[in-house]
PDB file of C-alpha atoms in Angstrom:
ATOM      1  CA  MET A   4      67.411 -43.308  -7.060  1.00 40.00           C
ATOM      2  CA  THR A   5      64.192 -42.483  -5.305  1.00 41.00           C
ATOM      3  CA  LEU A   6      63.910 -39.053  -3.782  1.00 40.00           C
ATOM      4  CA  LYS A   7      62.196 -38.983  -0.425  1.00 44.00           C
ATOM      5  CA  VAL A   8      60.108 -36.288   1.129  1.00 42.00           C
ATOM      6  CA  VAL A   9      60.602 -36.202   4.877  1.00 42.00           C
ATOM      7  CA  LEU A  10      57.999 -34.262   6.773  1.00 44.00           C
ATOM      8  CA  PHE A  11      58.769 -32.356   9.907  1.00 42.00           C
ATOM      9  CA  PHE A  12      55.505 -31.329  11.368  1.00 39.00           C
ATOM     10  CA  GLY A  13      54.377 -28.298  13.166  1.00 38.00           C
ATOM     11  CA  ILE A  14      51.298 -26.473  14.058  1.00 36.00           C
ATOM     12  CA  TYR A  15      50.715 -22.821  14.514  1.00 37.00           C
ATOM     13  CA  LEU A  16      47.679 -20.640  14.315  1.00 36.00           C
ATOM     14  CA  VAL A  17      47.030 -17.205  12.897  1.00 36.00           C
ATOM     15  CA  ALA A  18      43.636 -16.212  14.219  1.00 35.00           C
ATOM     16  CA  LYS A  19      41.413 -13.595  15.757  1.00 36.00           C
ATOM     17  CA  ILE A  20      39.089 -16.151  17.395  1.00 40.00           C
ATOM     18  CA  SER A  21      39.435 -19.721  18.585  1.00 43.00           C
ATOM     19  CA  GLY A  22      39.427 -22.434  15.953  1.00 54.00           C
ATOM     20  CA  HIS A  23      39.204 -26.015  17.058  1.00 80.00           C
ATOM     21  CA  GLY A  24      40.938 -28.723  15.098  1.00 85.00           C
ATOM     22  CA  MET A  25      44.215 -30.554  14.666  1.00 88.00           C
ATOM     23  CA  MET A  26      46.255 -32.229  11.951  1.00 90.00           C
ATOM     24  CA  LEU A  27      46.653 -35.889  12.927  1.00 92.00           C
ATOM     25  CA  ASN A  28      48.111 -37.345   9.736  1.00 91.00           C
ATOM     26  CA  PRO A  29      50.741 -36.268   9.279  1.00 89.00           C
ATOM     27  CA  PRO A  30      50.814 -35.184  12.917  1.00 88.00           C
ATOM     28  CA  GLY A  31      51.322 -31.493  13.585  1.00 86.00           C
ATOM     29  CA  ARG A  32      53.885 -30.254  16.100  1.00 84.00           C
ATOM     30  CA  SER A  33      51.385 -29.829  18.927  1.00 84.00           C
ATOM     31  CA  SER A  34      49.731 -33.191  18.236  1.00 89.00           C
ATOM     32  CA  PHE A  35      52.880 -35.262  17.705  1.00 90.00           C
ATOM     33  CA  TRP A  36      52.860 -36.267  21.394  1.00 92.00           C
ATOM     34  CA  ARG A  37      49.807 -38.412  20.624  1.00 94.00           C
ATOM     35  CA  PHE A  38      52.090 -40.654  18.514  1.00 93.00           C
ATOM     36  CA  ASN A  39      55.512 -40.228  20.154  1.00 92.00           C
ATOM     37  CA  LYS A  40      56.097 -40.376  23.925  1.00 92.00           C
ATOM     38  CA  THR A  41      59.222 -38.181  23.717  1.00 92.00           C
ATOM     39  CA  ALA A  42      57.455 -35.227  22.052  1.00 91.00           C
ATOM     40  CA  PRO A  43      56.377 -32.238  24.185  1.00 92.00           C
ATOM     41  CA  ILE A  44      52.763 -32.593  25.356  1.00 93.00           C
ATOM     42  CA  ASN A  45      50.099 -30.042  24.474  1.00 88.00           C
ATOM     43  CA  TYR A  46      46.716 -31.009  25.902  1.00 90.00           C
ATOM     44  CA  ASN A  47      45.204 -28.032  24.036  1.00 86.00           C
ATOM     45  CA  ASP A  48      46.482 -29.129  20.625  1.00 84.00           C
ATOM     46  CA  ASN A  49      43.042 -28.562  19.111  1.00 83.00           C
ATOM     47  CA  GLN A  50      43.233 -24.823  19.866  1.00 78.00           C
ATOM     48  CA  VAL A  51      46.741 -23.722  18.975  1.00 66.00           C
ATOM     49  CA  PHE A  52      47.389 -19.987  18.686  1.00 56.00           C
ATOM     50  CA  CYS A  53      50.234 -17.910  17.281  1.00 49.00           C
ATOM     51  CA  GLY A  54      48.849 -14.837  18.932  1.00 47.00           C
ATOM     52  CA  GLY A  55      46.842 -13.541  15.997  1.00 48.00           C
ATOM     53  CA  ALA A  56      47.602 -11.037  13.289  1.00 47.00           C
ATOM     54  CA  TYR A  57      48.821  -8.328  15.677  1.00 51.00           C
ATOM     55  CA  VAL A  58      51.374 -10.397  17.600  1.00 53.00           C
ATOM     56  CA  SER A  59      54.925 -10.513  16.229  1.00 55.00           C
ATOM     57  CA  ILE A  60      56.702 -12.536  18.922  1.00 58.00           C
ATOM     58  CA  LEU A  61      57.824 -16.153  18.474  1.00 59.00           C
ATOM     59  CA  GLN A  62      55.034 -18.551  19.331  1.00 75.00           C
ATOM     60  CA  LYS A  63      55.326 -22.057  20.798  1.00 81.00           C
ATOM     61  CA  ASN A  64      54.160 -23.813  17.605  1.00 78.00           C
ATOM     62  CA  GLN A  65      56.377 -22.042  15.105  1.00 79.00           C
ATOM     63  CA  ASN A  66      59.739 -23.371  13.969  1.00 80.00           C
ATOM     64  CA  THR A  67      62.182 -23.058  16.909  1.00 82.00           C
ATOM     65  CA  GLY A  68      59.246 -22.689  19.329  1.00 82.00           C
ATOM     66  CA  PHE A  69      58.599 -25.106  22.206  1.00 86.00           C
ATOM     67  CA  TYR A  70      56.830 -27.635  19.935  1.00 84.00           C
ATOM     68  CA  GLY A  71      58.950 -26.881  16.840  1.00 81.00           C
ATOM     69  CA  THR A  72      61.566 -29.531  17.596  1.00 82.00           C
ATOM     70  CA  GLY A  73      62.311 -30.587  13.981  1.00 80.00           C
ATOM     71  CA  ILE A  74      61.411 -34.256  14.538  1.00 78.00           C
ATOM     72  CA  VAL A  75      60.985 -36.221  11.284  1.00 73.00           C
ATOM     73  CA  VAL A  76      57.618 -37.983  11.370  1.00 78.00           C
ATOM     74  CA  LYS A  77      56.919 -39.112   7.777  1.00 83.00           C
ATOM     75  CA  THR A  78      58.681 -39.767   4.464  1.00 80.00           C
ATOM     76  CA  TYR A  79      57.058 -39.125   1.080  1.00 86.00           C
ATOM     77  CA  GLU A  80      58.032 -39.180  -2.587  1.00 90.00           C
ATOM     78  CA  PRO A  81      58.262 -35.822  -4.409  1.00 92.00           C
ATOM     79  CA  GLY A  82      55.168 -35.257  -6.547  1.00 94.00           C
ATOM     80  CA  SER A  83      53.181 -37.826  -4.581  1.00 94.00           C
ATOM     81  CA  VAL A  84      49.655 -37.466  -3.278  1.00 96.00           C
ATOM     82  CA  ILE A  85      49.606 -37.636   0.516  1.00 95.00           C
ATOM     83  CA  ASN A  86      46.722 -38.449   2.834  1.00 96.00           C
ATOM     84  CA  VAL A  87      46.045 -35.670   5.328  1.00 95.00           C
ATOM     85  CA  GLU A  88      43.718 -36.233   8.291  1.00 96.00           C
ATOM     86  CA  ILE A  89      42.176 -33.264  10.071  1.00 94.00           C
ATOM     87  CA  LYS A  90      40.113 -33.712  13.242  1.00 94.00           C
ATOM     88  CA  ILE A  91      37.593 -30.911  13.779  1.00 91.00           C
ATOM     89  CA  THR A  92      36.555 -30.487  17.408  1.00 88.00           C
ATOM     90  CA  ALA A  93      34.381 -27.378  16.828  1.00 86.00           C
ATOM     91  CA  ASN A  94      33.025 -26.958  13.307  1.00 87.00           C
ATOM     92  CA  HIS A  95      33.135 -23.394  11.956  1.00 83.00           C
ATOM     93  CA  LEU A  96      32.196 -24.372   8.353  1.00 86.00           C
ATOM     94  CA  GLY A  97      34.317 -22.527   5.744  1.00 86.00           C
ATOM     95  CA  ASN A  98      37.195 -24.187   3.908  1.00 88.00           C
ATOM     96  CA  PHE A  99      40.660 -25.713   4.214  1.00 88.00           C
ATOM     97  CA  LYS A 100      43.652 -25.149   1.992  1.00 91.00           C
ATOM     98  CA  TYR A 101      47.242 -26.347   2.055  1.00 92.00           C
ATOM     99  CA  SER A 102      50.491 -24.608   1.126  1.00 90.00           C
ATOM    100  CA  LEU A 103      54.205 -25.387   1.168  1.00 88.00           C
ATOM    101  CA  CYS A 104      57.348 -23.429   2.059  1.00 86.00           C
ATOM    102  CA  GLU A 105      60.975 -24.474   1.668  1.00 88.00           C
ATOM    103  CA  LEU A 106      62.473 -23.611   5.049  1.00 85.00           C
ATOM    104  CA  LYS A 107      65.953 -22.236   4.380  1.00 87.00           C
ATOM    105  CA  ASN A 108      66.799 -21.051   7.890  1.00 88.00           C
ATOM    106  CA  PHE A 109      66.248 -23.859  10.403  1.00 86.00           C
ATOM    107  CA  ASP A 110      66.932 -21.444  13.272  1.00 88.00           C
ATOM    108  CA  ALA A 111      64.093 -19.010  12.514  1.00 88.00           C
ATOM    109  CA  PRO A 112      60.299 -19.111  12.204  1.00 84.00           C
ATOM    110  CA  GLU A 113      58.755 -19.773   8.809  1.00 84.00           C
ATOM    111  CA  PRO A 114      58.223 -16.518   6.864  1.00 86.00           C
ATOM    112  CA  ASP A 115      54.620 -16.141   5.660  1.00 84.00           C
ATOM    113  CA  ASN A 116      55.697 -14.954   2.205  1.00 90.00           C
ATOM    114  CA  CYS A 117      57.482 -18.274   1.615  1.00 89.00           C
ATOM    115  CA  PHE A 118      54.310 -20.367   1.298  1.00 90.00           C
ATOM    116  CA  GLU A 119      52.940 -21.476  -2.086  1.00 93.00           C
ATOM    117  CA  ASP A 120      49.486 -23.009  -2.425  1.00 95.00           C
ATOM    118  CA  LEU A 121      49.088 -26.739  -3.082  1.00 96.00           C
ATOM    119  CA  LEU A 122      46.217 -28.470  -4.838  1.00 98.00           C
ATOM    120  CA  LEU A 123      44.101 -31.353  -3.699  1.00 98.00           C
ATOM    121  CA  GLU A 124      44.252 -34.529  -5.784  1.00 98.00           C
ATOM    122  CA  ASP A 125      41.100 -33.502  -7.697  1.00 97.00           C
ATOM    123  CA  GLY A 126      42.782 -30.234  -8.750  1.00 97.00           C
ATOM    124  CA  SER A 127      40.793 -27.985  -6.433  1.00 97.00           C
ATOM    125  CA  ALA A 128      42.520 -25.440  -4.209  1.00 97.00           C
ATOM    126  CA  ASN A 129      40.157 -25.750  -1.221  1.00 95.00           C
ATOM    127  CA  TYR A 130      38.130 -28.303   0.699  1.00 96.00           C
ATOM    128  CA  MET A 131      34.698 -26.950   1.636  1.00 95.00           C
ATOM    129  CA  VAL A 132      33.833 -27.886   5.232  1.00 92.00           C
ATOM    130  CA  ASN A 133      30.249 -29.023   5.784  1.00 91.00           C
ATOM    131  CA  GLY A 134      28.359 -28.904   9.063  1.00 90.00           C
ATOM    132  CA  GLU A 135      28.687 -32.640   9.714  1.00 92.00           C
ATOM    133  CA  ASP A 136      32.485 -32.803   9.276  1.00 93.00           C
ATOM    134  CA  LYS A 137      34.295 -34.161  12.335  1.00 94.00           C
ATOM    135  CA  THR A 138      37.207 -35.967  10.707  1.00 96.00           C
ATOM    136  CA  VAL A 139      38.285 -34.867   7.241  1.00 96.00           C
ATOM    137  CA  PHE A 140      40.560 -36.858   4.939  1.00 97.00           C
ATOM    138  CA  ASN A 141      42.142 -34.808   2.144  1.00 97.00           C
ATOM    139  CA  LYS A 142      44.468 -36.037  -0.593  1.00 98.00           C
ATOM    140  CA  VAL A 143      47.093 -33.325  -1.188  1.00 97.00           C
ATOM    141  CA  ARG A 144      49.551 -33.305  -4.098  1.00 97.00           C
ATOM    142  CA  LEU A 145      53.151 -32.473  -3.160  1.00 95.00           C
ATOM    143  CA  PRO A 146      55.342 -30.602  -5.659  1.00 94.00           C
ATOM    144  CA  ASN A 147      57.876 -32.534  -7.698  1.00 92.00           C
ATOM    145  CA  PHE A 148      61.024 -30.990  -6.232  1.00 84.00           C
ATOM    146  CA  GLN A 149      63.547 -31.760  -3.530  1.00 84.00           C
ATOM    147  CA  CYS A 150      64.279 -29.715  -0.427  1.00 82.00           C
ATOM    148  CA  GLU A 151      66.028 -30.416   2.847  1.00 79.00           C
ATOM    149  CA  ARG A 152      63.132 -29.135   4.918  1.00 82.00           C
ATOM    150  CA  CYS A 153      59.811 -27.724   3.789  1.00 84.00           C
ATOM    151  CA  VAL A 154      56.724 -26.692   5.730  1.00 82.00           C
ATOM    152  CA  LEU A 155      53.270 -28.007   4.831  1.00 84.00           C
ATOM    153  CA  ARG A 156      50.635 -25.560   6.044  1.00 84.00           C
ATOM    154  CA  TRP A 157      46.960 -26.289   6.698  1.00 85.00           C
ATOM    155  CA  THR A 158      44.791 -23.156   6.750  1.00 82.00           C
ATOM    156  CA  TYR A 159      41.218 -23.266   8.051  1.00 80.00           C
ATOM    157  CA  LYS A 160      39.184 -20.235   6.953  1.00 78.00           C
ATOM    158  CA  ALA A 161      35.936 -20.129   8.906  1.00 75.00           C
ATOM    159  CA  GLY A 162      32.631 -19.739   7.113  1.00 76.00           C
ATOM    160  CA  LYS A 163      30.661 -18.581  10.143  1.00 68.00           C
ATOM    161  CA  TYR A 164      32.991 -15.697  10.981  1.00 58.00           C
ATOM    162  CA  LYS A 165      34.638 -14.911   7.608  1.00 54.00           C
ATOM    163  CA  ILE A 166      38.145 -14.918   9.082  1.00 50.00           C
ATOM    164  CA  VAL A 167      41.094 -17.280   9.182  1.00 51.00           C
ATOM    165  CA  ILE A 168      40.630 -19.649  12.112  1.00 48.00           C
ATOM    166  CA  LYS A 169      43.573 -22.000  11.977  1.00 49.00           C
ATOM    167  CA  VAL A 170      46.885 -22.365  10.223  1.00 54.00           C
ATOM    168  CA  ILE A 171      48.870 -25.553  10.713  1.00 53.00           C
ATOM    169  CA  ASP A 172      52.369 -26.008   9.352  1.00 55.00           C
ATOM    170  CA  THR A 173      54.356 -29.090   8.436  1.00 52.00           C
ATOM    171  CA  TYR A 174      58.061 -29.436   7.541  1.00 50.00           C
ATOM    172  CA  VAL A 175      59.196 -31.429   4.510  1.00 47.00           C
ATOM    173  CA  HIS A 176      62.556 -32.777   3.302  1.00 43.00           C
ATOM    174  CA  ILE A 177      62.194 -33.456  -0.425  1.00 42.00           C
TER     175      ILE A 177
END
């Protein structure tokens, strides 16, 4: 029997300044409306904020937030390499990384300490953003385990400002 990985996508940002980008494949929570007419619309989906490091209230793009509706948008095999598309609308150089969390409480935001780093297909932990990048295609290896719902996180650490610009999360059923 083939195990499937079902991705529930979401976007949220941990930042001190504005980052500009969005996860389009698989679509993040705030960008899902671009592919599904029933999803909540966020015309500012390239600048999603969780309030920054000093804000502890629930944000619209976290699980259970306005855009965290739990809609299944993709299905993958455990251990597979998935294609991730990131659109950069303001390039801050730096690097991207991806991590995964098994969401155990569907009625609460994702805890930060739950996330474990994933590797790109070439074995590297990060993608280095160059100044010409506008659309980035990364191949990310999923772990070989099953879960009802996991969160795939995209983190954009800026090179110009030496801080985390953007964190985008994605839910997975493995």
